[in-house]
Amino acid sequence: LNIVRIRESGRSCTGHPGSKYWFYSLCAIRGRPLPIMPMLIYIAYCVLVVELLIHKVPGYGDIIELKALIVPVQTLGLSLFLLLAFRTNSSYDRWWEGRKLWDGIASKSQDLGRMAVGWVAPKDKQLASEIIRWSIAFPVVAKSVLRGHGDLSELVSILPAHEIAALTKMGNRQSMVALKLTRLIQKASVHLTPAITNSMDNSVRGLLADVNSCMRIFQTSIPLAYIVHLRAFLVLWLGLLPFIFVSSMRHWAILVCAVIGYELLGFEDIGVEIEAPFGVDYNDLPLDQITSDLFTSLLEYLDELNQDED
Amino acid sequence: LNIVRIRESGRSCTGHPGSKYWFYSLCAIRGRPLPIMPMLIYIAYCVLVVELLIHKVPGYGDIIELKALIVPVQTLGLSLFLLLAFRTNSSYDRWWEGRKLWDGIASKSQDLGRMAVGWVAPKDKQLASEIIRWSIAFPVVAKSVLRGHGDLSELVSILPAHEIAALTKMGNRQSMVALKLTRLIQKASVHLTPAITNSMDNSVRGLLADVNSCMRIFQTSIPLAYIVHLRAFLVLWLGLLPFIFVSSMRHWAILVCAVIGYELLGFEDIGVEIEAPFGVDYNDLPLDQITSDLFTSLLEYLDELNQDED
Amino acid sequence: LNIVRIRESGRSCTGHPGSKYWFYSLCAIRGRPLPIMPMLIYIAYCVLVVELLIHKVPGYGDIIELKALIVPVQTLGLSLFLLLAFRTNSSYDRWWEGRKLWDGIASKSQDLGRMAVGWVAPKDKQLASEIIRWSIAFPVVAKSVLRGHGDLSELVSILPAHEIAALTKMGNRQSMVALKLTRLIQKASVHLTPAITNSMDNSVRGLLADVNSCMRIFQTSIPLAYIVHLRAFLVLWLGLLPFIFVSSMRHWAILVCAVIGYELLGFEDIGVEIEAPFGVDYNDLPLDQITSDLFTSLLEYLDELNQDED
Amino acid sequence: LNIVRIRESGRSCTGHPGSKYWFYSLCAIRGRPLPIMPMLIYIAYCVLVVELLIHKVPGYGDIIELKALIVPVQTLGLSLFLLLAFRTNSSYDRWWEGRKLWDGIASKSQDLGRMAVGWVAPKDKQLASEIIRWSIAFPVVAKSVLRGHGDLSELVSILPAHEIAALTKMGNRQSMVALKLTRLIQKASVHLTPAITNSMDNSVRGLLADVNSCMRIFQTSIPLAYIVHLRAFLVLWLGLLPFIFVSSMRHWAILVCAVIGYELLGFEDIGVEIEAPFGVDYNDLPLDQITSDLFTSLLEYLDELNQDED
Amino acid sequence: LNIVRIRESGRSCTGHPGSKYWFYSLCAIRGRPLPIMPMLIYIAYCVLVVELLIHKVPGYGDIIELKALIVPVQTLGLSLFLLLAFRTNSSYDRWWEGRKLWDGIASKSQDLGRMAVGWVAPKDKQLASEIIRWSIAFPVVAKSVLRGHGDLSELVSILPAHEIAALTKMGNRQSMVALKLTRLIQKASVHLTPAITNSMDNSVRGLLADVNSCMRIFQTSIPLAYIVHLRAFLVLWLGLLPFIFVSSMRHWAILVCAVIGYELLGFEDIGVEIEAPFGVDYNDLPLDQITSDLFTSLLEYLDELNQDED
């Protein structure tokens, strides 16, 4: 939950977390990238290489080829780090774009509510209330589609049970909610000027387009060629490291390799983890928080509507 | 197919693929960049240089000029890697822009369907159904134009045969479908407010603009000067490598050069491959998947229409 | 305050601050990143390591493992700096996006004022004046929401006391002001063409969307995994530094480590500080200045309105 | 011509050019950056420095200052390469933005044609035909303005001779064509709904804005300070190279310097060449191809119009 | 002036300046960054350090600590260059964003003129002429606001003297011109369809928003923390340089330090200079040129109007 995240981070209204946060985040375990299997295999490999060289190869410290390996490793390293930085950047861009899209979904849902109260309610309260209810439903449905489950129980208090049941069965749920909203707006259009009607319809269009864009991020990963090529060379490069360090550091080479390995494998692991950020992982987007904030905000509009009615 | 890609990648709804995916992608062969001819030629060249130096030049390990070569090679290398990173970034940006454009095409087609059901259908079901059919046709036609073939067989169940035949013959197919849609909207405009009519016309405008932008990506490659200059120096730089490594590594130099060569040639190869991503390669955009998803979604709208009719 | 900032920076209309500014900013204390606790701990650690090695380890200057450490440290360093640069870039992008959003809020508030004077006032001065007053209220309320306090005293001269009191009690203040503006525009719509009404409603939509986007920046920090991984390696890398420098620099190593430590810890500190820029820190956005400029500008419109009335 | 470029590049519909293209582009001469004068002067300088040092300075290989020069050269080099990468990026961004703008011009011209056929033609064929003709004229006029010539002969078959003559004489041709289009739309507005009229007017607005943005790219080069500072240090850095290489490589230093010089001078040369991409160079945008494609597409609309007439 | 800049740069319509430009820009003095005071102080410091070490410290060439300094200096250097590249990028982005905003101001002013001639003039020539005059006034007023002076003499031939005098006195000039334009459009609205009226009003909204965004760039500098931290370390790093070079280069160290110092200080100086680009410096945006081009273009519309009148 985002609330938890903010509390944890100790961010006050100054926007600058204190020293506590510094040390907290240094020792955090949740959220830390932990590519356990690859790490274990790599460390086992390093131990193997280092022990074999030390115990089976007599003058391992003086092999000129081992010492010369440092040049290609540093050369490849530069290229590898630039590729990793590119990977990190594009993953983060996707994560942040996903966040912006949900920002858009929230804004448009809230806006449909605002227009329902401001423009439709003075003529037809019942219709306005229904538009607000379906505006609440859209983000919840979108979330369920992106997470690949059909759990719409959050909507129990908002929509009648038969509507929820009907939605759950459907394949393309989000487009059906959009169609429902379109029909409500079409009903409302007799009370509204064409321009206002069109604005509401535009919000529905925008909602559908934003969910489509989220699906784009979810379904289209970074070209496989980059992932595959980057991984192959990361593994190769890490595989060369113990050979370089063993001649001067002996057993310490294992520790040094493990540390470098963890940095780079973790770095790459984050890229994979945040590439499709609509799940429930610690580093994914706080979709539950976003929809629940929106829920509260739109319920306030519903209250406002009922207050006026009295 | 994208379905295949997702299954392969084992991405669950948590958005974080498991260890299996890690090892799978390490050993993947499809999607991996394989510049076979350049690699073979480069390895042959390395063998030649290394063997000649070892067997024909007596004191090759002590030539001071060979050892000093490391400085210009590292200097050039830095510049080369930055240029390669620039190449990678701009290719990926084009790939991702292409994906966004298809996102836009899908959203706009779907939206024409939604508006047809929501706004046109209550007045004229027949016309609404026709608008949906041509909205389905647009992305299929766009795909066929971008791939340079005239195969519109996907549309057999959607459009009458004579329309498909007429389309196949035309040069500028996408603009003719857009014109067809405009005329249908113009017919529908008697039932609609001007603002809603205009919104539908805007979607048609957007569809045409998105296909134009896809054509832009397809037809305009990165300035040839960059490609040519980058390639020339990549080849030159790789050509210098065996001279550097031979003095300290002897025969191992061939292996080291082959590895570095594969990393850099593969890196550059990906840039070329994803620059114009509308084909049917493994790393191209999953256009078939996108159009087929859209197909399903719009057919649901057609069903919805017929259901109401009953 | 921004005024202070400009005066301090001595920026004249040529846009090029003089030499004075150069030396001023070199010695500035306000605004400088000062991660005091981490720095103290790091320096204490460096002193400890250096003194222990010098006094307890006899031949510390000749330990080959210590000397060899330089290679992994430089390798890790490159990767660390690229990660830090990524961190800096994304923090700055968020900061600048926040500034753009407030630009948008200011423009839309001012525009509502302009339209009230230009389009509503000729028909209904009272209503126009009320729209302007609530346009002034919106940014002030938005600021109070983003800073997490309920202090709306800036609005005392603008809104009646009971409205301010009502607003202060509410949870979702910004959406209530937006609703209020919608209702005023709905009242005004009898005097206006639908297109102009819709334009005013669009401005309200935009205001709400901009505040939502500010909330996005405030609530969603950069994925925790990056922060945690970056910090862990920054600390690790800095922890290795004294071991490297002690063998050649003896006691000077402490000074060198402190300087490098300050650069990197400060660098990272700025990233954290400007990530959520809506507070009252020296490096946060000058929200007070923005709202007060807007205040002045909209009051001029109010004056203009009253002048016409005379 | 773009057609040529595609044919040359051998790009098939798979989007992945074959090996042939690889070797072709390696040896391409057209499009390759060739800063001939600077290269000749630099090589002459290198020969001079190297020969003077070898023949006039006896122990040139042992001067410690020469050997120590490598440190500042590598330090400066890193900074220089980052600056060059920045230059390359910003030039390419301008080039690609220019391409996008022309994409926009083509889309909007085509769209005016589509609307003329779809909306105006059912009421007034003559007027629709005139709108299409002037939509064809706009990009041709824009091209002639950006290239600074007054050759409008492409329009001979489209516009009456006196109109072409009048246009050729004018200074601000593009704004006159825009005005002409506005007047035609104003005439057509009696047959159209206000919203559709407005959409057509928006396209004219967009055309004018896009040409203005092209003028921006053409007239405003990257801040001269960057160009000047970058060049000064490129020259200085290259000037230091022969001093470094001569001590270990003797006469080979000339070859090495020439190669590094060509890479960097060529790199910078591309940046200059693509910064203002509206000319007729090999690396400029294929404006002729874009306008001629558009020509064909709009003529098809004209045919469509005449077909209907029959 | 931009005219001067183009002439100087010798850019022909091919977009590729000749060799002459190459050598010209190498020796240019105007536009070159010249941080004179910091340079003088730095050189004096280098002379002091080098002379003191050479004359007062006997075995300065063999102090192991001095030699070891190279490692932290290179490490810090990498981090410093990445920070400098970030600074350069963000300054250039602001500069280019400023240019785009002025592009928008020019386009919107010109568009108001176009609409006045095309839509208003057929009904009311007098009003159209007044709208054009105030459209000319807007960019001139915006320029005067951004430059912080009140000189509106450029408008003498366009607006009546009393209007200019009234404007000069006002604080928020740009919003008053926008209000004037709004009122003229409101007057014209009786002759126009609502959609066209709204389009004109949108242009006024856009003008005001663009000027607000220019004010944003002008008033909000890059977070002071970055500037301060970057400067502190630039100075520190430069301060360490003479210690490193003196042991191997003796007196030459002063020259080398001066060159590196000039590169980096100049680099940073450009970042400061183009950060707020609305002044009259050589590297600022050619605002005078932009407004005068626009002037000419809008006067042509005025002529067109008068021609029709005859």
Coordinates of N, CA and C in Angstrom, one line a residue, chain A residues 97 216, chain B residues 89-105 209-210 212-214 216-218 274-275 277-278 285, chain D residues 92 96-97 99-100 103:
Chain A
E97 N 5.5 5.7 -17.1 CA 4.4 5.9 -18.1 C 3.1 5.2 -17.6
R216 N -0.8 -2.2 -23.5 CA 0.5 -2.1 -24.3 C 1.7 -2.3 -23.5
Chain B
N89 N 19.6 3.6 -28.4 CA 18.5 4.4 -27.9 C 17.6 4.9 -29.0
S90 N 18.1 5.4 -30.1 CA 17.2 5.9 -31.1 C 16.5 4.8 -31.8
S91 N 17.1 3.7 -32.0 CA 16.3 2.5 -32.6 C 15.2 2.1 -31.6
Y92 N 15.5 2.0 -30.4 CA 14.5 1.6 -29.4 C 13.3 2.6 -29.4
D93 N 13.7 3.9 -29.4 CA 12.7 5.0 -29.4 C 11.7 4.8 -30.6
R94 N 12.3 4.5 -31.8 CA 11.5 4.3 -32.9 C 10.6 3.1 -32.8
W95 N 11.1 2.0 -32.2 CA 10.4 0.8 -32.0 C 9.2 1.1 -31.1
W96 N 9.5 1.8 -30.0 CA 8.5 2.1 -29.0 C 7.4 3.1 -29.5
E97 N 7.9 4.0 -30.3 CA 7.0 5.0 -30.9 C 6.0 4.2 -31.9
G98 N 6.6 3.2 -32.6 CA 5.7 2.4 -33.5 C 4.7 1.7 -32.7
R99 N 5.1 1.2 -31.5 CA 4.1 0.5 -30.7 C 3.0 1.4 -30.2
K100 N 3.4 2.6 -29.8 CA 2.5 3.6 -29.4 C 1.5 4.0 -30.5
L101 N 2.0 4.1 -31.7 CA 1.1 4.4 -32.8 C 0.1 3.3 -33.0
W102 N 0.5 2.1 -32.9 CA -0.5 1.0 -33.1 C -1.5 1.0 -31.9
D103 N -1.0 1.3 -30.8 CA -1.9 1.5 -29.6 C -3.0 2.6 -30.0
G104 N -2.5 3.7 -30.6 CA -3.4 4.7 -31.0 C -4.4 4.2 -32.1
I105 N -3.9 3.4 -33.0 CA -4.8 2.9 -34.1 C -5.8 2.0 -33.5
A209 N -3.7 9.8 -39.5 CA -2.4 10.4 -39.1 C -1.5 9.3 -38.5
D210 N -2.0 8.4 -37.7 CA -1.2 7.3 -37.1 C -0.5 6.5 -38.2
N212 N 0.1 7.3 -41.2 CA 1.2 8.2 -41.8 C 2.4 8.2 -41.0
S213 N 2.3 8.2 -39.6 CA 3.5 8.3 -38.8 C 4.2 6.9 -38.8
C214 N 3.4 5.8 -38.9 CA 4.0 4.5 -39.1 C 4.9 4.5 -40.4
R216 N 6.2 6.9 -41.8 CA 7.4 7.7 -41.5 C 8.5 6.9 -40.9
I217 N 8.1 6.1 -39.8 CA 9.2 5.3 -39.2 C 9.7 4.3 -40.2
F218 N 8.8 3.7 -41.0 CA 9.2 2.7 -41.9 C 10.1 3.2 -43.0
I274 N 15.4 -3.5 -35.0 CA 14.2 -3.0 -34.5 C 13.9 -1.6 -34.9
E275 N 14.7 -1.1 -35.9 CA 14.5 0.3 -36.3 C 13.2 0.5 -37.1
P277 N 10.0 -1.6 -37.2 CA 9.5 -2.8 -36.5 C 8.1 -3.3 -36.9
F278 N 7.8 -3.1 -38.2 CA 6.4 -3.5 -38.6 C 6.4 -4.8 -39.4
L285 N 7.1 -5.7 -33.8 CA 5.9 -5.5 -33.0 C 4.9 -6.6 -33.3
Chain D
Y92 N 20.4 15.0 -33.8 CA 19.4 14.0 -34.2 C 18.0 14.3 -33.8
W96 N 14.9 14.5 -36.4 CA 13.7 13.7 -36.2 C 12.5 14.6 -36.0
E97 N 12.7 15.7 -35.2 CA 11.5 16.6 -35.0 C 11.1 17.2 -36.4
R99 N 11.4 15.7 -39.2 CA 10.7 14.6 -39.9 C 9.2 14.5 -39.4
K100 N 9.1 14.7 -38.1 CA 7.7 14.6 -37.5 C 6.8 15.7 -38.0
D103 N 5.7 15.0 -41.3 CA 4.6 14.0 -41.1 C 3.3 14.7 -40.8

